[in-house]
PDB file of C-alpha atoms in Angstrom:
ATOM      1  CA  MET R   1      -8.070  -2.254  43.895  1.00  0.00           C
ATOM      2  CA  SER R   2      -4.621  -3.413  43.430  1.00  0.00           C
ATOM      3  CA  PHE R   3      -2.125  -1.545  41.044  1.00  0.00           C
ATOM      4  CA  ARG R   4      -2.006  -4.700  39.014  1.00  0.00           C
ATOM      5  CA  PHE R   5      -5.827  -5.056  38.544  1.00  0.00           C
ATOM      6  CA  ALA R   6      -6.082  -1.217  37.824  1.00  0.00           C
ATOM      7  CA  TRP R   7      -3.393  -1.405  34.861  1.00  0.00           C
ATOM      8  CA  LEU R   8      -5.229  -4.383  33.491  1.00  0.00           C
ATOM      9  CA  LEU R   9      -8.389  -2.684  33.533  1.00  0.00           C
ATOM     10  CA  ALA R  10      -6.935   0.644  32.045  1.00  0.00           C
ATOM     11  CA  ALA R  11      -5.246  -1.625  29.193  1.00  0.00           C
ATOM     12  CA  ALA R  12      -8.657  -3.217  28.450  1.00  0.00           C
ATOM     13  CA  VAL R  13     -10.574   0.101  28.251  1.00  0.00           C
ATOM     14  CA  LEU R  14      -8.139   2.425  26.522  1.00  0.00           C
ATOM     15  CA  PRO R  15      -8.094   2.392  22.886  1.00  0.00           C
ATOM     16  CA  GLN R  16      -5.346   0.431  21.054  1.00  0.00           C
ATOM     17  CA  VAL R  17      -3.055   1.963  18.816  1.00  0.00           C
ATOM     18  CA  ALA R  18      -2.778  -0.089  15.540  1.00  0.00           C
ATOM     19  CA  HIS R  19       0.512  -0.364  13.637  1.00  0.00           C
ATOM     20  CA  ALA R  20       0.267  -0.258   9.987  1.00  0.00           C
ATOM     21  CA  GLN R  21       1.540  -3.444   8.148  1.00  0.00           C
ATOM     22  CA  THR R  22       3.765  -3.656   5.177  1.00  0.00           C
ATOM     23  CA  LEU R  23       4.222  -5.562   1.952  1.00  0.00           C
ATOM     24  CA  ALA R  24       6.744  -8.113   1.680  1.00  0.00           C
ATOM     25  CA  ILE R  25       8.600  -6.003  -0.942  1.00  0.00           C
ATOM     26  CA  ASP R  26      11.837  -4.039  -0.692  1.00  0.00           C
ATOM     27  CA  GLY R  27      12.308  -0.729  -2.028  1.00  0.00           C
ATOM     28  CA  VAL R  28      10.607   1.259  -4.356  1.00  0.00           C
ATOM     29  CA  TRP R  29       8.725  -0.140  -7.372  1.00  0.00           C
ATOM     30  CA  GLY R  30       6.856   1.615 -10.187  1.00  0.00           C
ATOM     31  CA  ASN R  31       6.127   2.050 -13.775  1.00  0.00           C
ATOM     32  CA  GLU R  32       8.453   4.135 -15.856  1.00  0.00           C
ATOM     33  CA  PRO R  33       6.670   7.426 -15.110  1.00  0.00           C
ATOM     34  CA  GLY R  34       6.109   6.149 -11.507  1.00  0.00           C
ATOM     35  CA  CYS R  35      10.010   5.633 -10.941  1.00  0.00           C
ATOM     36  CA  LYS R  36      10.765   9.009 -12.504  1.00  0.00           C
ATOM     37  CA  TYR R  37       8.327  10.543 -10.019  1.00  0.00           C
ATOM     38  CA  ALA R  38      10.044   8.764  -7.282  1.00  0.00           C
ATOM     39  CA  ARG R  39      13.425  10.141  -8.226  1.00  0.00           C
ATOM     40  CA  ASP R  40      12.645  13.679  -9.046  1.00  0.00           C
ATOM     41  CA  GLY R  41       9.135  14.511  -7.250  1.00  0.00           C
ATOM     42  CA  ASN R  42       7.589  15.909 -10.586  1.00  0.00           C
ATOM     43  CA  TYR R  43       4.142  14.678 -12.037  1.00  0.00           C
ATOM     44  CA  GLU R  44       4.819  14.359 -15.895  1.00  0.00           C
ATOM     45  CA  ASP R  45       2.399  11.625 -16.781  1.00  0.00           C
ATOM     46  CA  ASP R  46      -1.102  10.659 -15.611  1.00  0.00           C
ATOM     47  CA  THR R  47      -0.115   7.012 -15.672  1.00  0.00           C
ATOM     48  CA  MET R  48       2.566   7.174 -12.999  1.00  0.00           C
ATOM     49  CA  LEU R  49       2.179   4.602 -10.019  1.00  0.00           C
ATOM     50  CA  VAL R  50       4.643   4.080  -7.107  1.00  0.00           C
ATOM     51  CA  LEU R  51       4.540   0.976  -5.064  1.00  0.00           C
ATOM     52  CA  LYS R  52       6.276   0.988  -1.622  1.00  0.00           C
ATOM     53  CA  PRO R  53       6.170  -1.555   1.129  1.00  0.00           C
ATOM     54  CA  ASP R  54       3.847   0.945   3.338  1.00  0.00           C
ATOM     55  CA  SER R  55       1.842   2.561   0.398  1.00  0.00           C
ATOM     56  CA  VAL R  56       0.984   3.053  -3.186  1.00  0.00           C
ATOM     57  CA  GLU R  57       0.701   6.300  -5.026  1.00  0.00           C
ATOM     58  CA  GLY R  58      -0.883   7.031  -8.376  1.00  0.00           C
ATOM     59  CA  TYR R  59      -1.570  10.495 -10.329  1.00  0.00           C
ATOM     60  CA  VAL R  60      -4.940  11.130  -8.390  1.00  0.00           C
ATOM     61  CA  VAL R  61      -4.619   8.601  -5.446  1.00  0.00           C
ATOM     62  CA  ALA R  62      -2.259   7.917  -2.393  1.00  0.00           C
ATOM     63  CA  CYS R  63      -2.869   5.117  -0.176  1.00  0.00           C
ATOM     64  CA  GLU R  64      -1.366   4.166   3.266  1.00  0.00           C
ATOM     65  CA  TRP R  65      -1.430   0.402   4.070  1.00  0.00           C
ATOM     66  CA  LEU R  66      -3.159  -0.289   7.270  1.00  0.00           C
ATOM     67  CA  GLN R  67      -3.413  -4.227   6.848  1.00  0.00           C
ATOM     68  CA  VAL R  68      -1.476  -6.645   4.611  1.00  0.00           C
ATOM     69  CA  LEU R  69      -2.637 -10.235   4.497  1.00  0.00           C
ATOM     70  CA  THR R  70      -0.568 -13.088   2.570  1.00  0.00           C
ATOM     71  CA  ALA R  71      -2.258 -16.024   0.776  1.00  0.00           C
ATOM     72  CA  LYS R  72      -0.573 -19.272   0.540  1.00  0.00           C
ATOM     73  CA  ASP R  73       0.567 -18.633  -2.986  1.00  0.00           C
ATOM     74  CA  GLY R  74       2.372 -15.466  -1.896  1.00  0.00           C
ATOM     75  CA  LYS R  75      -0.267 -12.917  -3.353  1.00  0.00           C
ATOM     76  CA  GLN R  76      -0.963 -10.236  -0.954  1.00  0.00           C
ATOM     77  CA  VAL R  77      -4.338  -8.169  -0.001  1.00  0.00           C
ATOM     78  CA  ALA R  78      -3.288  -4.609   0.976  1.00  0.00           C
ATOM     79  CA  SER R  79      -6.094  -2.545   2.625  1.00  0.00           C
ATOM     80  CA  GLY R  80      -5.513   1.220   3.317  1.00  0.00           C
ATOM     81  CA  ILE R  81      -6.906   4.892   3.784  1.00  0.00           C
ATOM     82  CA  CYS R  82      -6.610   6.725   0.570  1.00  0.00           C
ATOM     83  CA  ASN R  83      -6.624  10.349  -0.232  1.00  0.00           C
ATOM     84  CA  PHE R  84      -7.629  11.477  -3.662  1.00  0.00           C
ATOM     85  CA  GLU R  85      -6.355  14.432  -5.503  1.00  0.00           C
ATOM     86  CA  GLY R  86      -8.817  17.228  -6.117  1.00  0.00           C
ATOM     87  CA  ASP R  87     -10.966  15.980  -3.248  1.00  0.00           C
ATOM     88  CA  GLU R  88     -11.261  16.836   0.399  1.00  0.00           C
ATOM     89  CA  GLY R  89     -12.571  13.312   0.918  1.00  0.00           C
ATOM     90  CA  VAL R  90     -10.800  10.058   1.918  1.00  0.00           C
ATOM     91  CA  GLY R  91     -11.663   6.430   1.388  1.00  0.00           C
ATOM     92  CA  ALA R  92     -10.680   2.916   2.074  1.00  0.00           C
ATOM     93  CA  ARG R  93      -9.414   0.848  -0.785  1.00  0.00           C
ATOM     94  CA  THR R  94      -8.088  -2.775  -1.143  1.00  0.00           C
ATOM     95  CA  TYR R  95      -5.761  -4.211  -3.672  1.00  0.00           C
ATOM     96  CA  VAL R  96      -4.142  -7.205  -4.549  1.00  0.00           C
ATOM     97  CA  ILE R  97      -0.436  -7.258  -5.049  1.00  0.00           C
ATOM     98  CA  ALA R  98       0.817 -10.247  -6.949  1.00  0.00           C
ATOM     99  CA  LYS R  99       4.435 -11.115  -8.039  1.00  0.00           C
ATOM    100  CA  ASP R 100       4.778 -12.710 -11.407  1.00  0.00           C
ATOM    101  CA  PRO R 101       5.538 -16.472 -10.930  1.00  0.00           C
ATOM    102  CA  THR R 102       8.200 -16.394 -13.620  1.00  0.00           C
ATOM    103  CA  ASP R 103       9.679 -13.089 -13.635  1.00  0.00           C
ATOM    104  CA  ALA R 104      10.654 -12.021 -10.080  1.00  0.00           C
ATOM    105  CA  GLY R 105      11.036  -8.557 -11.207  1.00  0.00           C
ATOM    106  CA  LEU R 106       7.547  -7.979 -11.992  1.00  0.00           C
ATOM    107  CA  ILE R 107       4.637  -7.250  -9.919  1.00  0.00           C
ATOM    108  CA  ARG R 108       0.906  -6.699 -10.925  1.00  0.00           C
ATOM    109  CA  ILE R 109      -1.489  -4.676  -8.902  1.00  0.00           C
ATOM    110  CA  PHE R 110      -5.302  -5.595  -9.295  1.00  0.00           C
ATOM    111  CA  ASN R 111      -8.157  -3.427  -7.597  1.00  0.00           C
ATOM    112  CA  ASP R 112     -10.677  -5.215  -5.499  1.00  0.00           C
ATOM    113  CA  GLN R 113     -12.784  -6.225  -8.781  1.00  0.00           C
ATOM    114  CA  GLY R 114      -9.904  -8.134 -10.181  1.00  0.00           C
ATOM    115  CA  ASP R 115      -9.046  -5.686 -12.781  1.00  0.00           C
ATOM    116  CA  LEU R 116      -5.331  -4.915 -13.522  1.00  0.00           C
ATOM    117  CA  TRP R 117      -4.447  -1.584 -12.323  1.00  0.00           C
ATOM    118  CA  GLU R 118      -0.892  -1.483 -13.434  1.00  0.00           C
ATOM    119  CA  GLU R 119       2.408  -3.674 -13.643  1.00  0.00           C
ATOM    120  CA  VAL R 120       5.515  -2.376 -11.823  1.00  0.00           C
ATOM    121  CA  ARG R 121       9.117  -2.999 -11.698  1.00  0.00           C
ATOM    122  CA  LYS R 122      11.527  -2.297  -8.984  1.00  0.00           C
ATOM    123  CA  CYS R 123      13.027   1.298  -9.519  1.00  0.00           C
ATOM    124  CA  PRO R 124      16.691   1.659 -10.250  1.00  0.00           C
TER     125      PRO R 124
END
């Protein structure tokens, strides 16, 4: 067996490492309590939400994006592995991230059922 053939065979059989994808946003976005949490790390409000290119974090959920797909109109579908506060369990969640067409400083986050989870703005 040639070295090249052996290398190709190993590459085909060994598990492939996936690289997480990121949203097409820059910096940290959040609602008011979320931006405060992003600055100081203290939970003070159950409504806090922080959106980053690689993740989203709310009061009881934190998700790391594994796949991000972009629609023709710019909306993004982000799927990730999520941890839930108070639970030992994990789950998979999908969200739609939609920039407002008339206000470039506003992003809306919808769950996979189409319900609005939160509106966020870029944190100062």
